[in-house]
XYZ file of C-alpha atoms in Angstrom:
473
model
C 0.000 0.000 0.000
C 3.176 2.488 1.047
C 4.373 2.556 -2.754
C 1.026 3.746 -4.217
C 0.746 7.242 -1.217
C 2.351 10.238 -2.355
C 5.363 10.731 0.903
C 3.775 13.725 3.269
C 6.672 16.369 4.550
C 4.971 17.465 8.414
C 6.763 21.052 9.079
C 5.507 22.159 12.366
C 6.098 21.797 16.232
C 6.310 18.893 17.848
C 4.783 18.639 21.725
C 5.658 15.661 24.283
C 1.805 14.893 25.875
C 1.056 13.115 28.931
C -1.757 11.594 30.006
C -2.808 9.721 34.012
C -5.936 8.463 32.757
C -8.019 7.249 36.421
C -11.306 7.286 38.225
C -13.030 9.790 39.911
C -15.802 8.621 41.999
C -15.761 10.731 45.082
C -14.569 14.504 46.622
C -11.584 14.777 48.021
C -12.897 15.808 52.040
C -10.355 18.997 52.498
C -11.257 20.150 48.991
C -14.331 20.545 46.479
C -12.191 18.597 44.174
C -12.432 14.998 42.327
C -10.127 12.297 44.099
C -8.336 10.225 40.852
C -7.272 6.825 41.770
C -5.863 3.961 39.698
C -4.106 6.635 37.748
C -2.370 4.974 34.682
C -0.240 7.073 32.901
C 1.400 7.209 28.990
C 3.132 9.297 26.822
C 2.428 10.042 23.100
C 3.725 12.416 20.558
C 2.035 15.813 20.383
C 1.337 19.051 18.474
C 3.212 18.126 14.564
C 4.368 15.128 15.978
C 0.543 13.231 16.635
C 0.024 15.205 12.947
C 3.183 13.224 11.837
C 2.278 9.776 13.738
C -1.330 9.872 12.039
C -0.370 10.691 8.423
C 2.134 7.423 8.841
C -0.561 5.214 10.250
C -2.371 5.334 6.821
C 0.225 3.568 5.165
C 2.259 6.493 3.701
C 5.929 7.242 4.147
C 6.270 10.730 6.517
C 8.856 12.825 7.198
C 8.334 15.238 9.832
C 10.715 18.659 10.245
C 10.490 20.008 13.687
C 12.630 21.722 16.571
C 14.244 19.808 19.151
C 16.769 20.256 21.596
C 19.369 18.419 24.272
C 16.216 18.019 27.388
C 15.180 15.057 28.464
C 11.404 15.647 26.872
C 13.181 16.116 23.611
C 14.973 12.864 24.224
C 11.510 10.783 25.335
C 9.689 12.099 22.273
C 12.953 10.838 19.392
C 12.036 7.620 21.042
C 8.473 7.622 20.790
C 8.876 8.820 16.989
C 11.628 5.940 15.902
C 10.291 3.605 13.720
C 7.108 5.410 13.175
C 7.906 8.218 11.287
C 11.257 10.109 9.576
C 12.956 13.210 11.555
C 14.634 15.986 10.413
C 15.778 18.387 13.030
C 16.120 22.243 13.410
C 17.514 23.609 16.703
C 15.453 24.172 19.967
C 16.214 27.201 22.098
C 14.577 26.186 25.910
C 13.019 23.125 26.271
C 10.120 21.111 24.316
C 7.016 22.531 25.221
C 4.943 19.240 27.092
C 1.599 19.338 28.752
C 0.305 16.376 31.400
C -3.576 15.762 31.444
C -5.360 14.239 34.387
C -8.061 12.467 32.988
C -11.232 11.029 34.806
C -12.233 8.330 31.944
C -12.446 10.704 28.444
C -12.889 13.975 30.906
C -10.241 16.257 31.269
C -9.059 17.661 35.197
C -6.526 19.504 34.716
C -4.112 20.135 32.255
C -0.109 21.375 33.275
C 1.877 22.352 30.937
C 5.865 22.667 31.028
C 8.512 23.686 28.525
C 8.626 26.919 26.528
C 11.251 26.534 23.946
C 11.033 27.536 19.949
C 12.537 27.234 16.604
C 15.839 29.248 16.839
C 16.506 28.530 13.046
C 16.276 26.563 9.940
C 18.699 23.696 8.548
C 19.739 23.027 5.587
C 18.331 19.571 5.488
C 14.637 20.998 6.334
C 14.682 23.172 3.946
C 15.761 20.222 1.113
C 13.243 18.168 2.679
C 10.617 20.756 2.315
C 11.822 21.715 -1.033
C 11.853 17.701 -2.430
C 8.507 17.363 -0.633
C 5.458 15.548 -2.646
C 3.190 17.452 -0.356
C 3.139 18.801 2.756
C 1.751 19.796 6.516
C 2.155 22.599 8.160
C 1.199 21.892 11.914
C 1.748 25.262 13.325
C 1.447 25.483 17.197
C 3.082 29.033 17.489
C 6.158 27.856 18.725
C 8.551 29.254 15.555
C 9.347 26.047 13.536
C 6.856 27.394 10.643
C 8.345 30.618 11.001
C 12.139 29.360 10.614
C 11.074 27.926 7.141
C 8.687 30.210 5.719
C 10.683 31.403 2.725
C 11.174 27.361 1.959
C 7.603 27.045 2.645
C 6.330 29.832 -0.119
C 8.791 28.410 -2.812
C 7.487 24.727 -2.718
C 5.961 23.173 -5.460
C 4.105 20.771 -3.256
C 0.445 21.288 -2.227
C 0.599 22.625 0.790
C -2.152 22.375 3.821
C -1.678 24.455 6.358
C -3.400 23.986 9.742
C -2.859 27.488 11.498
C -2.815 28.301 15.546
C -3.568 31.745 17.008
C -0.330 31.749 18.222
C 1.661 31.689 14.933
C 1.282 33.412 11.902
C -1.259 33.252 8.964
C -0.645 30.649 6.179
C 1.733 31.471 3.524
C 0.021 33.055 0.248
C -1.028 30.128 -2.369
C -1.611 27.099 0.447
C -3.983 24.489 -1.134
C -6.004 24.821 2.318
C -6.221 25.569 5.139
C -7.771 24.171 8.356
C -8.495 26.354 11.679
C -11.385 25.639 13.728
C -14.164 27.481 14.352
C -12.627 29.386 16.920
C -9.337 30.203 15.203
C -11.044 31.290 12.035
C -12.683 33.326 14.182
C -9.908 34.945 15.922
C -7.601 35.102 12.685
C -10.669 36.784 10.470
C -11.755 39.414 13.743
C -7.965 40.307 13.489
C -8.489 41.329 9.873
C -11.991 43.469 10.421
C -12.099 44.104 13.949
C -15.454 43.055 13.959
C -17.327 42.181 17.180
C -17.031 38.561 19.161
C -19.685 36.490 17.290
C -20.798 32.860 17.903
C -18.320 30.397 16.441
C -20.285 27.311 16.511
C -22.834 29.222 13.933
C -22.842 28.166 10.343
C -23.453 31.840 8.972
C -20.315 33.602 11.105
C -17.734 30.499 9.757
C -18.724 30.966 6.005
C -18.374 34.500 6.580
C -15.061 33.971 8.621
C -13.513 31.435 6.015
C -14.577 33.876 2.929
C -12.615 36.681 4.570
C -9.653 34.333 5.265
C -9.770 32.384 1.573
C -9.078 36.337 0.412
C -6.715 37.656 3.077
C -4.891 34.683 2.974
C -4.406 34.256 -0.659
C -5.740 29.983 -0.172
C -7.150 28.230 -2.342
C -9.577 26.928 0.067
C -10.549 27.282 3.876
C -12.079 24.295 5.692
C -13.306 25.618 9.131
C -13.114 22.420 11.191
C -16.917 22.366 13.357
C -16.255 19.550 15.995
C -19.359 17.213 16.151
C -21.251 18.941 13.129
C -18.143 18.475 9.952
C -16.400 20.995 8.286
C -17.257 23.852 6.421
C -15.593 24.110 3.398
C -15.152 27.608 0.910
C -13.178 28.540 -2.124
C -14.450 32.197 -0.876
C -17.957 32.288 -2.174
C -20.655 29.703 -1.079
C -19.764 27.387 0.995
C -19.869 23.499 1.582
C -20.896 21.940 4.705
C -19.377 18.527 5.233
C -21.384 16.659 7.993
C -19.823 13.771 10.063
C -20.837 10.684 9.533
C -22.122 9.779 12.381
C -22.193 11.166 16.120
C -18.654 10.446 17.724
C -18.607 11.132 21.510
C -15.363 11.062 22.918
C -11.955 12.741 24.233
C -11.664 14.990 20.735
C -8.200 15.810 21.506
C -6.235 15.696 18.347
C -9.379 15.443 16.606
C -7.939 18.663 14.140
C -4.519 16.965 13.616
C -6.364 13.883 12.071
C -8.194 15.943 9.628
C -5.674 17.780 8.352
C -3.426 15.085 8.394
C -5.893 13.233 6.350
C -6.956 16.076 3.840
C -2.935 16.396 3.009
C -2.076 12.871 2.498
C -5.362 12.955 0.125
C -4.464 16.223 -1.707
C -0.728 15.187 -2.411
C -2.201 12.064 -3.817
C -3.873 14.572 -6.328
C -7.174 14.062 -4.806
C -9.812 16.722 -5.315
C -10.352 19.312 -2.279
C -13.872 18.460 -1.679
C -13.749 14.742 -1.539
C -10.423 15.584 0.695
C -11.966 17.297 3.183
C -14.984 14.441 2.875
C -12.846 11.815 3.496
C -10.530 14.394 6.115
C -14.262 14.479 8.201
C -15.003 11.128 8.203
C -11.451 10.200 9.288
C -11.615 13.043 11.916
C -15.103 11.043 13.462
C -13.482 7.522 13.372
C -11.031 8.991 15.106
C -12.853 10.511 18.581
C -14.872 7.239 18.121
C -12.135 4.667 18.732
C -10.299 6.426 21.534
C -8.695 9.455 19.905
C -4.654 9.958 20.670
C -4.664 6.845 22.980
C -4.154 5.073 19.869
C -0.824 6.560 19.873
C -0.372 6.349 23.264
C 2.986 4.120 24.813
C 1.996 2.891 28.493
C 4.976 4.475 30.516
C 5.602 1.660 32.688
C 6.681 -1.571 30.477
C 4.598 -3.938 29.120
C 5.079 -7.623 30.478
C 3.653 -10.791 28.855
C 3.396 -12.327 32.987
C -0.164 -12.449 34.906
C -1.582 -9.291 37.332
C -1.007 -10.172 40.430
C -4.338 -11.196 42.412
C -5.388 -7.030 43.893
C -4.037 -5.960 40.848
C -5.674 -3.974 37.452
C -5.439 -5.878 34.562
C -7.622 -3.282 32.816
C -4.592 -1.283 31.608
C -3.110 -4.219 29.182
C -6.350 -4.505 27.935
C -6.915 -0.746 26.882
C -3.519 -0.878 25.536
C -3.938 -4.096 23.538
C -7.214 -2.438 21.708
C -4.997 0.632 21.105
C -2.569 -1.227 19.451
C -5.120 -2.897 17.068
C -7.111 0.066 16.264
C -3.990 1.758 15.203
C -3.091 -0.874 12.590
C -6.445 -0.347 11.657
C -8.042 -3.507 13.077
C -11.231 -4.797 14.709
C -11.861 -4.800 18.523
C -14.354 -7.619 19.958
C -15.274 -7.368 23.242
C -17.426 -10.053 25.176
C -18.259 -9.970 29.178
C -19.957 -11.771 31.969
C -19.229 -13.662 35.184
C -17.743 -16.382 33.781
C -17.781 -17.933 37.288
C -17.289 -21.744 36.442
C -16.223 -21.976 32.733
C -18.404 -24.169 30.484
C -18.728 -25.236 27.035
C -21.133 -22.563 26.095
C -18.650 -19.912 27.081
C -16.061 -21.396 25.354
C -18.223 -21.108 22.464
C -19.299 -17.752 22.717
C -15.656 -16.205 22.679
C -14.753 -17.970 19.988
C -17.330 -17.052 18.076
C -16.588 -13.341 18.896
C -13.001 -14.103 18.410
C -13.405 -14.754 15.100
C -15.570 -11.578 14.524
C -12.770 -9.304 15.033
C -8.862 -9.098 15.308
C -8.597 -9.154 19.105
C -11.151 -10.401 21.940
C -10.886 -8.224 24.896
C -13.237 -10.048 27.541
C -14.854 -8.028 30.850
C -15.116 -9.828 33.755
C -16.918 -8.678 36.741
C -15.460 -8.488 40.133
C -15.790 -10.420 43.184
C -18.302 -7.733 44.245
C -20.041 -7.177 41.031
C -20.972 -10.756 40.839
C -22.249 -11.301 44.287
C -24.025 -8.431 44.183
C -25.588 -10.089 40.986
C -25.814 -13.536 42.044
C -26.217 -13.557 45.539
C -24.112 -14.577 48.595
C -22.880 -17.598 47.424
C -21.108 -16.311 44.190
C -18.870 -16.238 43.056
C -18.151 -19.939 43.077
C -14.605 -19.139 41.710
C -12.739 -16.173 42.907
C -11.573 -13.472 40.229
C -8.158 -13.665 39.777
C -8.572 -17.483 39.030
C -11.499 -16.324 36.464
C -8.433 -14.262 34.684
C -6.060 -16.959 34.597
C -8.442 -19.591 33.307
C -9.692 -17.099 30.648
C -6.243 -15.820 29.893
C -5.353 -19.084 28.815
C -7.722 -19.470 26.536
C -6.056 -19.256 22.670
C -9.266 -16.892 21.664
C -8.868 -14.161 24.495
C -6.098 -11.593 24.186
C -6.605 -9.818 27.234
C -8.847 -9.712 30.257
C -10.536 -6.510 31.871
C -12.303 -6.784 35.416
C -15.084 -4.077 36.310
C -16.383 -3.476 40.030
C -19.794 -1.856 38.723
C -22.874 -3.801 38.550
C -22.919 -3.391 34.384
C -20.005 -2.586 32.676
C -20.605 0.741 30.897
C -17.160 2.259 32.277
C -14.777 -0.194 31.107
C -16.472 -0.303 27.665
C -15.967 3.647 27.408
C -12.103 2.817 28.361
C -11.803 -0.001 25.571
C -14.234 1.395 22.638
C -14.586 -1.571 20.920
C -15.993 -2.108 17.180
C -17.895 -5.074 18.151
C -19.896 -5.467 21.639
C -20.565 -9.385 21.803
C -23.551 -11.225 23.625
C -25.105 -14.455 23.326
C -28.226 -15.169 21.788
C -30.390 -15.432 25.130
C -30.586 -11.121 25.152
C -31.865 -11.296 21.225
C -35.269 -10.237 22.680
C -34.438 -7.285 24.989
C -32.228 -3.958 24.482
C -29.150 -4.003 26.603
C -28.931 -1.276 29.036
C -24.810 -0.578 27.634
C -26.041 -0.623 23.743
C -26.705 2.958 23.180
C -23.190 4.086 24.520
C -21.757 1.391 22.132
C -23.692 2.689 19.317
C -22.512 6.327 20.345
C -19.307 6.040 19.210
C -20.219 3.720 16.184
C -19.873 0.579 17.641
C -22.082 -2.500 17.227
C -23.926 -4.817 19.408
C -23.781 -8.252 17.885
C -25.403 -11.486 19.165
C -23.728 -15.180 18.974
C -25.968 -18.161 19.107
C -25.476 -19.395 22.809
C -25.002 -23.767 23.523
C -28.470 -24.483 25.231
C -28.238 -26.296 28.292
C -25.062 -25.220 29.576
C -24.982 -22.298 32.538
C -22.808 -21.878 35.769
C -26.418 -21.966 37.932
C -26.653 -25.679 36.258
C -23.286 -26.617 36.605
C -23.139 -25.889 40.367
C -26.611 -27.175 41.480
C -25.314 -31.002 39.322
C -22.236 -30.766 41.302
C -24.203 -30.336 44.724
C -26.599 -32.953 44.164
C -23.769 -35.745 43.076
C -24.626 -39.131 44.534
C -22.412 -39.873 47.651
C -20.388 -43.339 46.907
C -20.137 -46.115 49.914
C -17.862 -44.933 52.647
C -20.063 -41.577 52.968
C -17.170 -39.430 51.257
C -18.028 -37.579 47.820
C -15.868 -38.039 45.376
């Protein structure tokens, strides 16, 4: 597939972005402020550099051109970058701008932010690279790399897209398009005609804001970038609204950088603008629907192969191994229940969702959840024994346990594709369907072995016939 995409030159600054992704169930008493526990926390590429990683995960050979320097967040982010994508250097004065986000499921906390360095000048092998480029992506987050190699930048042949921050400068005169959002447009064009604040999620003030910027800007095209509702696309008369596909809830993060990444790819391919910025939309929504930048995401504490221990998570390897195959543009299956004394029938069931998919993640609920469920006397098999028996399964890649009584939360963690039942719920609605079907995802029922349950199972095993002697067998 690589041979047939166009290579995509990423000019722009690159960020270092942390997340501690945990659960906030409760107040903190000293403070009106949510207690996070069972933080996990990764690292991913930010700012040009997620622009960068996402170009490269459709297939197409990237090269990105960005600042960095001798500090250790410059160091992490070369090593989150090998293999994924090509590097070209300019020099960093300070250090690479980074920003941490606590995160309570897909909700942002707090956000801290560290690192204030920029572009102190070009290279000569950015400027080749930008000048051999077959098109190119200017991910401008107002730190000075786009600014270092502007002259390089107007005297490209390549199409250009330009994706512009209120903290940098307009596009260069000429760019095939350009991509602010709502708000930026709106900044950028109130700049130009001092016009009063308006309402940037309205239709009529972005067509008027991307007309004004299509002329001051010398583009060939504006798309304004509307979140939830598209893109709004002008060539600086009437415009074109682009609607999503579908309704994508979600952390939206990076949401801008996968749309433009998309649209340049597309356009350097020689693709048209307007079925560029359809496909840039509807890459943009699959996006926020399968998990957004934790698809990029690198777990800072190493990945082992071993078993949790018995109090501990296993939840993270299993958010991590959907990550992984939604990147490489797989399928995600996931399957739950009790599971408390494994039969035939579940057996059946996760291979049958196995085979629906590319990876079976399967939810198990806790000690708690199930006795809560089933009564005092469940569960007959404790859950860290449920994980290892399930774990060894050749069908299940990883196993997630949930404390709540249904597992909506761990779902919203994993986002899978596929949500997998058996056949016994084909005449009710499941109460975790519509937040699977929120984000695209699919509720799909298995035909379930009659005869075969755990409530069986145990009940057989208490009533087995005593041999002579008085001792069961």
């Amino acid at each position: 597939m690589t041979a047939s995409l166009t290579p995509l030159v990423v000019v722009g600054d690159a960020l270092l972005d942390h997340d501690l992704c945990g659960r906030a169930e409760r107040l903190a008493p000293d403070a009106p402020v949510p207690v996070v526990h069972g933080t996990r926390r990764s690292s991913r590429p930010g700012g040009a550099a997620l622009a960068a990683c996402l170009a490269a995960a459709d297939g197409r050979p990237v090269t990105l051109v960005t600042a960095l320097g001798a500090d250790a967040a410059s160091d992490t982010l070369r090593e989150l970058l090998a293999g994924r994508v090509g590097l070209v250097e300019v020099p960093l004065e300070g250090a690479l701008s980074s920003k941490t986000r606590v995160m309570a499921g897909d909700r942002p906390l707090l956000r801290l932010d560290d690192g204030n360095g920029r572009a102190r000048e070009a290279s000569p092998q950015a400027v080749a690279a930008v000048a051999a480029a077959g098109g190119v992506l200017v991910a401008d987050y107002g730190r000075g790399t786009a600014d270092v190699l502007r002259d390089a930048l107007v005297h490209t042949a390549a199409p250009v897209v330009w994706d512009p921050h209120v903290s940098g400068r307009p596009p260069v005169p000429g760019v095939r398009l350009a991509t602010p959002s709502a708000q930026e447009a709106r900044a950028f064009a109130r700049r130009l005609d001092d016009a009063e604040a308006g309402d940037t999620a309205g239709l009529r003030t972005a067509a008027r804001d991307a007309r004004t910027l299509v002329r001051a800007w010398q583009a060939q095209a504006v798309a304004v970038t509307l979140g939830e509702r598209g893109a709004l696309l002008s060539h600086g008369e009437t415009p074109l609204l682009v609607p999503t596909p579908a309704a994508a809830t979600g952390d939206p993060c990076g949401a801008g950088d996968r749309f433009a990444a998309a649209a340049a790819g597309l356009l350097a391919d020689g693709t048209h603008t307007e079925a560029a910025v359809q496909a840039a939309v509807h890459a943009a929504t699959r996006y926020v629907a399968e998990g957004g930048a934790r698809a990029v995401a690198v777990a800072d504490e190493p990945e082992t192969d071993t078993m949790p221990s018995a109090d501990g998570d296993p939840t993270a390897d299993a958010v991590r191994t959907a990550a992984r195959v939604r990147a490489a543009g797989g399928t995600v299956v996931a399957a739950g229940g009790c599971f408390d004394l494994l039969h035939a029938g579940h057996v059946a069931l996760l291979q049958a969702a196995r085979r629906a998919g590319d990876c079976l993640v399967v939810c198990v609920n806790s000690d708690d959840s199930v006795r809560r469920r089933k009564g005092d006397g469940r569960p007959l098999v404790p859950a860290a024994d449920r994980v290892r028996v399930l774990r060894a399964l050749e069908c299940v890649d990883a196993v997630a346990v949930f404390d709540e009584d249904t597992p909506e939360r761990i779902l919203g963690e994993l986002r899978p594709h596929i949500w997998a039942k058996g056949g016994d719920y084909a005449r009710s609605r499941l109460p975790e369907q519509p937040l699977v079907e929120s984000w695209g995802g699919q509720v799909l029922l298995l035909p379930y072995l009659d005869g075969r349950s755990t409530t069986g199972l145990a009940r057989r095993a208490a009533q087995a016939p005593t041999p002579a002697g008085g001792h069961p067998r």
